[in-house]
Short mmCIF file of C-alpha atoms and ligand atoms in Angstrom, two decimals:
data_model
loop_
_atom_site.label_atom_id
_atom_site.label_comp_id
_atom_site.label_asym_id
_atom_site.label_seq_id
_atom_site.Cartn_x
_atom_site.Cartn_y
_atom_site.Cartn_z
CA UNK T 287 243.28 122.85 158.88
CA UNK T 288 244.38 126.82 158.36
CA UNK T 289 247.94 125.48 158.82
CA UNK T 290 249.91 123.24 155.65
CA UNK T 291 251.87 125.94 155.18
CA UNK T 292 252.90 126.95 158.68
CA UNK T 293 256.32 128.63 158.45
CA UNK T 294 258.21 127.60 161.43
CA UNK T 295 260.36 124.47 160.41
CA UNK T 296 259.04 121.08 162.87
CA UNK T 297 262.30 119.37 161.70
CA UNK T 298 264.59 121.64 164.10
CA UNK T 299 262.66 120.55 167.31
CA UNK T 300 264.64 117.76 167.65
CA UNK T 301 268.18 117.04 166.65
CA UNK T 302 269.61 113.54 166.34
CA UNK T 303 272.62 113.21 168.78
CA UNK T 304 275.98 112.69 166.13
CA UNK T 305 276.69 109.27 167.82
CA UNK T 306 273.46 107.50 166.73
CA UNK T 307 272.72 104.78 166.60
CA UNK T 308 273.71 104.61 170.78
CA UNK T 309 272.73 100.50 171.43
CA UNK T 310 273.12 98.10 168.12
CA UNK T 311 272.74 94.19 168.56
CA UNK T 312 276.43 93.69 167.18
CA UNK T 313 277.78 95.22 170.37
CA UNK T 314 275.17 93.18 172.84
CA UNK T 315 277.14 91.08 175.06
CA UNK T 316 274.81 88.17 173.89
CA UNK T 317 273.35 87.06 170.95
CA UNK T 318 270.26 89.37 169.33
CA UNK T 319 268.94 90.02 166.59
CA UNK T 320 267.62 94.02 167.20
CA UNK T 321 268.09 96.38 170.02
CA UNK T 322 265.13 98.61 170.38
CA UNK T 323 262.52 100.84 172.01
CA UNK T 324 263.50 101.39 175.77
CA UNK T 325 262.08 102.88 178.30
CA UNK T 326 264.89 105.37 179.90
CA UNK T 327 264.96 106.86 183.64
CA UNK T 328 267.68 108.60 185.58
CA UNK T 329 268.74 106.43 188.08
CA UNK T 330 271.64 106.74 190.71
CA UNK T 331 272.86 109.89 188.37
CA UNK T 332 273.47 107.76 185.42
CA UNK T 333 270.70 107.20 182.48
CA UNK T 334 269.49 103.67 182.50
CA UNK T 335 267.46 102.02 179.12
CA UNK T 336 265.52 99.72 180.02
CA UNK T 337 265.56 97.84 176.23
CA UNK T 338 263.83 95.48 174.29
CA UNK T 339 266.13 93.27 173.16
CA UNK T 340 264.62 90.32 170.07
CA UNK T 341 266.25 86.85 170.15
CA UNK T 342 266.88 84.74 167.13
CA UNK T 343 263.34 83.00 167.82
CA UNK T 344 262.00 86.41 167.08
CA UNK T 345 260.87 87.03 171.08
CA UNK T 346 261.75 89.70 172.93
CA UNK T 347 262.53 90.32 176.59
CA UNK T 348 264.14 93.54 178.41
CA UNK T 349 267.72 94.16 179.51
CA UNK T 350 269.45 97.21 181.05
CA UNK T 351 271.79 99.48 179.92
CA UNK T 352 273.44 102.38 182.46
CA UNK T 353 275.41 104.94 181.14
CA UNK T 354 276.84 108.19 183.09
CA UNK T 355 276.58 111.01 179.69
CA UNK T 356 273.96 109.28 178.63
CA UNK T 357 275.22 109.30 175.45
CA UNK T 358 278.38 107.01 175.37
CA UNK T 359 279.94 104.09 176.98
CA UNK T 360 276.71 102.35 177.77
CA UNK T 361 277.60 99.33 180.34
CA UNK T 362 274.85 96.15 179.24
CA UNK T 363 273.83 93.50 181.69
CA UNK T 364 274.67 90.28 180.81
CA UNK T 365 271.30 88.78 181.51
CA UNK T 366 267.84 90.24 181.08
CA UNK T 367 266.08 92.28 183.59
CA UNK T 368 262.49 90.91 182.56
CA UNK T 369 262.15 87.91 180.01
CA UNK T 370 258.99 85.90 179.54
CA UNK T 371 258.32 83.60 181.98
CA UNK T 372 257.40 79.86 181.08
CA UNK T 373 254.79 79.58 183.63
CA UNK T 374 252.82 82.65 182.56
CA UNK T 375 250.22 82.44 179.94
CA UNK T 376 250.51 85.73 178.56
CA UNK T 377 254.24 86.04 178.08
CA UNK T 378 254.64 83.15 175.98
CA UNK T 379 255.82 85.27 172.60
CA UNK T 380 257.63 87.57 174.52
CA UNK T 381 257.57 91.16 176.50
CA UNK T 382 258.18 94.50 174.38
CA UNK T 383 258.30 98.30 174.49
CA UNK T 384 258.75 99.15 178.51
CA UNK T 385 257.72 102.74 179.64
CA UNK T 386 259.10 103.83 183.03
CA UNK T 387 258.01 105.68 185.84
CA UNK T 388 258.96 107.33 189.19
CA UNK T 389 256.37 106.84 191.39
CA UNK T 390 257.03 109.57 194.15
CA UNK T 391 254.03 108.58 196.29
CA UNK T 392 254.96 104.45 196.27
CA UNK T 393 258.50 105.33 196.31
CA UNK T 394 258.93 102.67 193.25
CA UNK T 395 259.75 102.70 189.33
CA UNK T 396 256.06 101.75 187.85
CA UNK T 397 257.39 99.71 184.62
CA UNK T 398 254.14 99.21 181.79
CA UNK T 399 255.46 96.64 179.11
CA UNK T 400 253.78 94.87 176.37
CA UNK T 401 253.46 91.15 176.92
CA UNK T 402 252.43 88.92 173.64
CA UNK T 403 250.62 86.05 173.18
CA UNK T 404 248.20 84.27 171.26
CA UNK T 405 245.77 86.11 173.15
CA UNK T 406 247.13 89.46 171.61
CA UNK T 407 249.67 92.36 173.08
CA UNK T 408 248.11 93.30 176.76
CA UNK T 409 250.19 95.93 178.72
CA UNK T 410 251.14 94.78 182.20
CA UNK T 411 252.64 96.07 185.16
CA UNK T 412 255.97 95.69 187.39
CA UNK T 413 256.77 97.59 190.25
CA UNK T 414 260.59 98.02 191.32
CA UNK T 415 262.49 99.75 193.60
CA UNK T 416 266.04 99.52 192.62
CA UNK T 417 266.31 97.69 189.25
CA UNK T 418 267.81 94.29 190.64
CA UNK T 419 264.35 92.76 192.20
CA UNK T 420 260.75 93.25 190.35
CA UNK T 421 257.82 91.99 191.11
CA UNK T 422 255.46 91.63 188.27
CA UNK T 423 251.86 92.95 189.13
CA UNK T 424 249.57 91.00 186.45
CA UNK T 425 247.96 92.30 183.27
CA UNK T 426 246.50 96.05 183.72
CA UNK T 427 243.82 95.73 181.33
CA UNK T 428 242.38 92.88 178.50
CA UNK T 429 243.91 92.66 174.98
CA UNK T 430 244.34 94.38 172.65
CA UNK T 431 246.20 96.98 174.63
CA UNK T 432 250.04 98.33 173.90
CA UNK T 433 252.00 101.56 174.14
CA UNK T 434 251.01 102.17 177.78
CA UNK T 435 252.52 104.78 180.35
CA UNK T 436 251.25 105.61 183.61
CA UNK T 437 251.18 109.54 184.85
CA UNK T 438 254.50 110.00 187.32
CA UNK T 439 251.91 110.85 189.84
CA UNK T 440 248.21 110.71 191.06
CA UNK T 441 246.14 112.97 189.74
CA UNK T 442 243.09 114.45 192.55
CA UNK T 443 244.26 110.96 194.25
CA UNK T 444 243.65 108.76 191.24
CA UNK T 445 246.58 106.63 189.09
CA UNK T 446 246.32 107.58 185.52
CA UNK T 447 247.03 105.78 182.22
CA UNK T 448 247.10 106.61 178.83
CA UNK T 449 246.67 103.05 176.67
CA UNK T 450 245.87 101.90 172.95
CA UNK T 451 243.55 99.34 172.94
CA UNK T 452 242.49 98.17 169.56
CA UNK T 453 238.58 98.18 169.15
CA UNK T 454 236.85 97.34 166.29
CA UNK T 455 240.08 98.16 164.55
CA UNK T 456 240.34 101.55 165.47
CA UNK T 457 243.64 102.10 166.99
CA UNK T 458 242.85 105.32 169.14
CA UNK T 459 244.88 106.48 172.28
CA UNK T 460 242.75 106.29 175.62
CA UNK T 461 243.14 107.23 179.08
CA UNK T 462 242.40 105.26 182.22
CA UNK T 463 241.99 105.89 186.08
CA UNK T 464 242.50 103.21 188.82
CA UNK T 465 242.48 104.40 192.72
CA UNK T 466 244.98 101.50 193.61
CA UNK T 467 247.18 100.34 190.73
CA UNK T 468 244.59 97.37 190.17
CA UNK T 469 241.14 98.46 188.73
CA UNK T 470 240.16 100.77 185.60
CA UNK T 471 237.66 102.61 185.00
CA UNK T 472 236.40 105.85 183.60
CA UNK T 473 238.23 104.77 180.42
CA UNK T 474 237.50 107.45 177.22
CA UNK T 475 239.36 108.24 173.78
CA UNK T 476 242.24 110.87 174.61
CA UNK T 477 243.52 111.20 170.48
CA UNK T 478 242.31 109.73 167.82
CA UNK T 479 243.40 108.84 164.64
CA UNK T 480 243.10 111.23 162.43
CA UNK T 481 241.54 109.85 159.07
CA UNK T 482 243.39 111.52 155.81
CA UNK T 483 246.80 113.24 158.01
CA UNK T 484 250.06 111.79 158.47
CA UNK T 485 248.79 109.76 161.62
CA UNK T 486 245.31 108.49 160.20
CA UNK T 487 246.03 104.43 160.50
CA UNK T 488 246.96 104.14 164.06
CA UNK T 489 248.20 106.29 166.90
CA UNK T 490 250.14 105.38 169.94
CA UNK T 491 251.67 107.38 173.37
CA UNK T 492 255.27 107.11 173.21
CA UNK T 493 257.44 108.02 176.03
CA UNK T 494 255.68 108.97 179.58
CA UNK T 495 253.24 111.77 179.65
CA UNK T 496 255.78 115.14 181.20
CA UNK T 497 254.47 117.65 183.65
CA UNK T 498 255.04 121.08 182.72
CA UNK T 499 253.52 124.49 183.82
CA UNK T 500 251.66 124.50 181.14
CA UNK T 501 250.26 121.04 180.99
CA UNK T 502 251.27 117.19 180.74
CA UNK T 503 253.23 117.24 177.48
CA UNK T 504 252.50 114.25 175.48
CA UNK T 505 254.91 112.70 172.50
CA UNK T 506 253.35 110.15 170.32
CA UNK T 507 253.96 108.22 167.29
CA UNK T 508 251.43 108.26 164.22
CA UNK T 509 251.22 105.61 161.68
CA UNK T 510 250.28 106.04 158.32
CA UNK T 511 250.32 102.84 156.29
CA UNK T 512 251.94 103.30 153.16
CA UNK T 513 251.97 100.97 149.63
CA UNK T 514 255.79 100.51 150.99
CA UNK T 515 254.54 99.53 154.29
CA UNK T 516 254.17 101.84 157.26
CA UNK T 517 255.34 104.87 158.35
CA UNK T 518 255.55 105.77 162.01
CA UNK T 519 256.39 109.77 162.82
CA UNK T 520 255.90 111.55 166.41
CA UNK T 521 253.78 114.37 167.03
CA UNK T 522 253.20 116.20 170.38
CA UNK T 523 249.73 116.98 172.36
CA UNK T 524 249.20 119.04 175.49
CA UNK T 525 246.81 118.13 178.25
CA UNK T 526 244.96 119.99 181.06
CA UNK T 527 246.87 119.37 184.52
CA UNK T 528 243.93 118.48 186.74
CA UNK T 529 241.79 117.39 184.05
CA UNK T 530 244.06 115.13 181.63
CA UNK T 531 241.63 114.12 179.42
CA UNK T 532 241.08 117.15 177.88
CA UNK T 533 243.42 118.55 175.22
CA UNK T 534 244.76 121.70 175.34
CA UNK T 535 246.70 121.59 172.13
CA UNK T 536 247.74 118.95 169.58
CA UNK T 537 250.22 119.53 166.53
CA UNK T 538 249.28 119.21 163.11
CA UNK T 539 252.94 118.32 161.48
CA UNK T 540 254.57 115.48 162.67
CA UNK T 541 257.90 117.26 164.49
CA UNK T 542 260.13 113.85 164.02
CA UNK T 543 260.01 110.70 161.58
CA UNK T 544 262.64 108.70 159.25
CA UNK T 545 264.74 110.66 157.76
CA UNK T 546 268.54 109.07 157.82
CA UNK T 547 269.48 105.61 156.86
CA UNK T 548 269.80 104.44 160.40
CA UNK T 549 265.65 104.88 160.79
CA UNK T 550 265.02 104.04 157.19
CA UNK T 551 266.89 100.81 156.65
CA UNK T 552 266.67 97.86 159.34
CA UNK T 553 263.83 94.98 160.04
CA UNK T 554 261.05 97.57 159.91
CA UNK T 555 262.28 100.54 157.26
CA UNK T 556 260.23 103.70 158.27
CA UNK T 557 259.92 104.00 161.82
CA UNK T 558 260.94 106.13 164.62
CA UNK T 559 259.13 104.61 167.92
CA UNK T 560 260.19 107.36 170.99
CA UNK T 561 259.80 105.02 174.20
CA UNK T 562 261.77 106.76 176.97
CA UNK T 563 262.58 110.43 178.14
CA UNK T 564 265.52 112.09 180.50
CA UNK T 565 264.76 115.49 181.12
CA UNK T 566 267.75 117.86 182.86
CA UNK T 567 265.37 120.70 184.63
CA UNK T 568 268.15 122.43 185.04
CA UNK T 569 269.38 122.72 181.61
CA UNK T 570 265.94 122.16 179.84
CA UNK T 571 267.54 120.01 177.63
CA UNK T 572 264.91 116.58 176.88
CA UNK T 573 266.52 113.80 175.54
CA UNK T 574 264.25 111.05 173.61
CA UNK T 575 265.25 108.15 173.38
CA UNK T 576 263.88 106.26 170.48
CA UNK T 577 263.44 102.48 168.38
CA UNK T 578 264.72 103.48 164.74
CA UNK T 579 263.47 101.11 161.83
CA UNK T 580 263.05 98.31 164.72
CA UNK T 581 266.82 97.57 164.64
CA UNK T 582 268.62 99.88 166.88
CA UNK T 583 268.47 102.78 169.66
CA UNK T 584 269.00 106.43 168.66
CA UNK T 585 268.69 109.39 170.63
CA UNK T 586 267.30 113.14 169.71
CA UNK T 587 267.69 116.28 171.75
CA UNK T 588 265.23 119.02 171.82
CA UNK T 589 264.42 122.16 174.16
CA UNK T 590 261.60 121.27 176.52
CA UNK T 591 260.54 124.82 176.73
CA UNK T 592 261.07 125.24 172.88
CA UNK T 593 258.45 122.27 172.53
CA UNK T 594 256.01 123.62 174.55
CA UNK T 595 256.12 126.72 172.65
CA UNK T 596 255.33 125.36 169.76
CA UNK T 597 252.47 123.37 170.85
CA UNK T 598 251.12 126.32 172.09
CA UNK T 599 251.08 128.12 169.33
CA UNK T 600 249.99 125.03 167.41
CA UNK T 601 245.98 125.84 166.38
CA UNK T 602 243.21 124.55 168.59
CA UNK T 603 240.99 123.33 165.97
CA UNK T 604 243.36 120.26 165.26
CA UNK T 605 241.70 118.75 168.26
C1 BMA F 714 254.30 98.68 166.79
C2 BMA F 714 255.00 98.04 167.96
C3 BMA F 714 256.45 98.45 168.05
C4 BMA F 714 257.16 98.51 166.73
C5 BMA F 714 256.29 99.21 165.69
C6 BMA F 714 256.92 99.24 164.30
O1 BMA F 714 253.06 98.10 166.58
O2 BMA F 714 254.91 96.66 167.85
O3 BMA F 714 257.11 97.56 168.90
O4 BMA F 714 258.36 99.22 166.90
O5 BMA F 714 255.05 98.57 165.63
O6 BMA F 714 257.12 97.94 163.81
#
């Protein structure tokens, strides 16, 4: 807690791209009422958003959007990729929030969505190999769960996920190993909440963990419920590489939140929800692709090498 007045400015990490918002729902080829929180992967050369798109029933399925800058001129399929189906229990109040993955070892995208029902949000799983077929793989674990992502790879030959199940109302993020895809175990608290800061009501992982020399880089978003309602902001961790429960590092500021009118006026006013990353090795530029006040997608650029410099010079004792 040596660190409120730390000197180097969080709110330069990231810059918001000029063009934002990128997706609205007035430009959807079909009617919708927000446009929001996609998972993003670079596919065939061109950026592809996988986003969650809410009807005027207030359900939400998932619909692609390519785009070769991945900034501009985003082409959006006419029909969803994944909407709820009628036949399945759990999808009956729609699917929300997709994270995506390369699997190298499967040679498949792993995609980890919410699906809702009056059971609760449970995160399941659909394998695909070229975004025009999925196959849907079942619910991953029991409700409450949300804001899911696997690891891009195994990790000493186990599947890893990092999950927020809700348990006894404490919204903590947790992490999750499976040898085949199918069954979890060794499940423990990664971060908690963090009663009194910025993200003390509820935490969540946002876009997919990212391997760096230094560790699995983690964004997340932090809640802190408000007299206005709530406030979601995005902080950063840093985890071991063979051992990713354990936390090397995890910020004290918040290094993104609402700001501009775009994230601060729309269905839900105060929230920046980062879903989906595109990282250019070569140019260490990260792009994060983010939900902004639950209306529209925005993207914000940082340095990958510039964030994990400042998590590591972020103090250990904020564990
Ligand atoms: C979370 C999720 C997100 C949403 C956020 C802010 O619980 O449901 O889909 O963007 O709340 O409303």
């Amino acid at each position: 807690m040596n660190d409120y007045f730390e000197h180097k400015n969080t709110n330069t990490l990231f810059q918001r791209y000029k063009g934002n918002p990128i997706l609205i729902p007035a430009r959807w080829p079909y009617l919708a009422n927000a446009t929001f929180n996609p998972g993003a992967i670079k596919h065939h050369g061109e950026s592809l958003l996988l986003v969650r798109v809410e009807n005027m029933c207030g359900f939400s399925h998932l619909t692609i959007a390519r785009s070769k800058d991945g900034k501009t001129n985003w082409q959006i399929e006419e029909k969803p990729f994944l909407a709820p189906k009628s036949t399945l229990e759990e999808e009956q109040w729609g699917l929300e929030d997709p994270r995506i993955v390369w699997l190298e070892d499967r040679q498949e995208y792993a995609i980890t969505y919410v699906c809702f029902s009056k059971d609760g949000p449970t995160v399941s799983l659909a394998l695909t190999k070229d975004f025009e077929t999925v196959e849907r793989q079942g619910r991953m674990l029991p409700p409450e769960d949300k804001d899911a992502s696997l690891f891009p790879r195994k990790i000493n030959d186990r599947y890893v996920l990092i999950h927020r199940p809700i348990i006894r109302g404490e919204a903590h993020i947790w992490i999750s190993f499976s040898p085949d895809l199918k069954y979890w175990g060794d499940h423990r608290i990664l971060l908690p909440v963090r009663p009194g800061w910025w993200d003390c009501s509820k935490v969540g992982l946002g876009p997919p963990p990212i391997e760096t020399r230094e560790g699995w880089l983690i964004i997340y978003h932090g809640v802190r419920t408000t007299a206005s309602g709530s406030l979601y902001r995005v902080g950063l961790a840093l985890l071991d590489l063979d051992e990713p429960w354990k936390i090397i590092r995890r910020s004290s500021h918040w290094v993104f939140g609402p700001q501009v009118p775009y994230e601060r006026v729309g269905d839900v006013p105060g929230v920046t929800f980062p879903t989906g990353i595109i990282v250019n090795e070569e140019s260490r530029e990260l792009r994060m692709y983010y939900g902004a006040a639950d209306s529209n997608v925005s993207l914000a650029i940082a340095n990958i090498d510039e964030l994990v410099e400042y998590i590591l010079n972020c103090p250990e004792e904020n564990q």
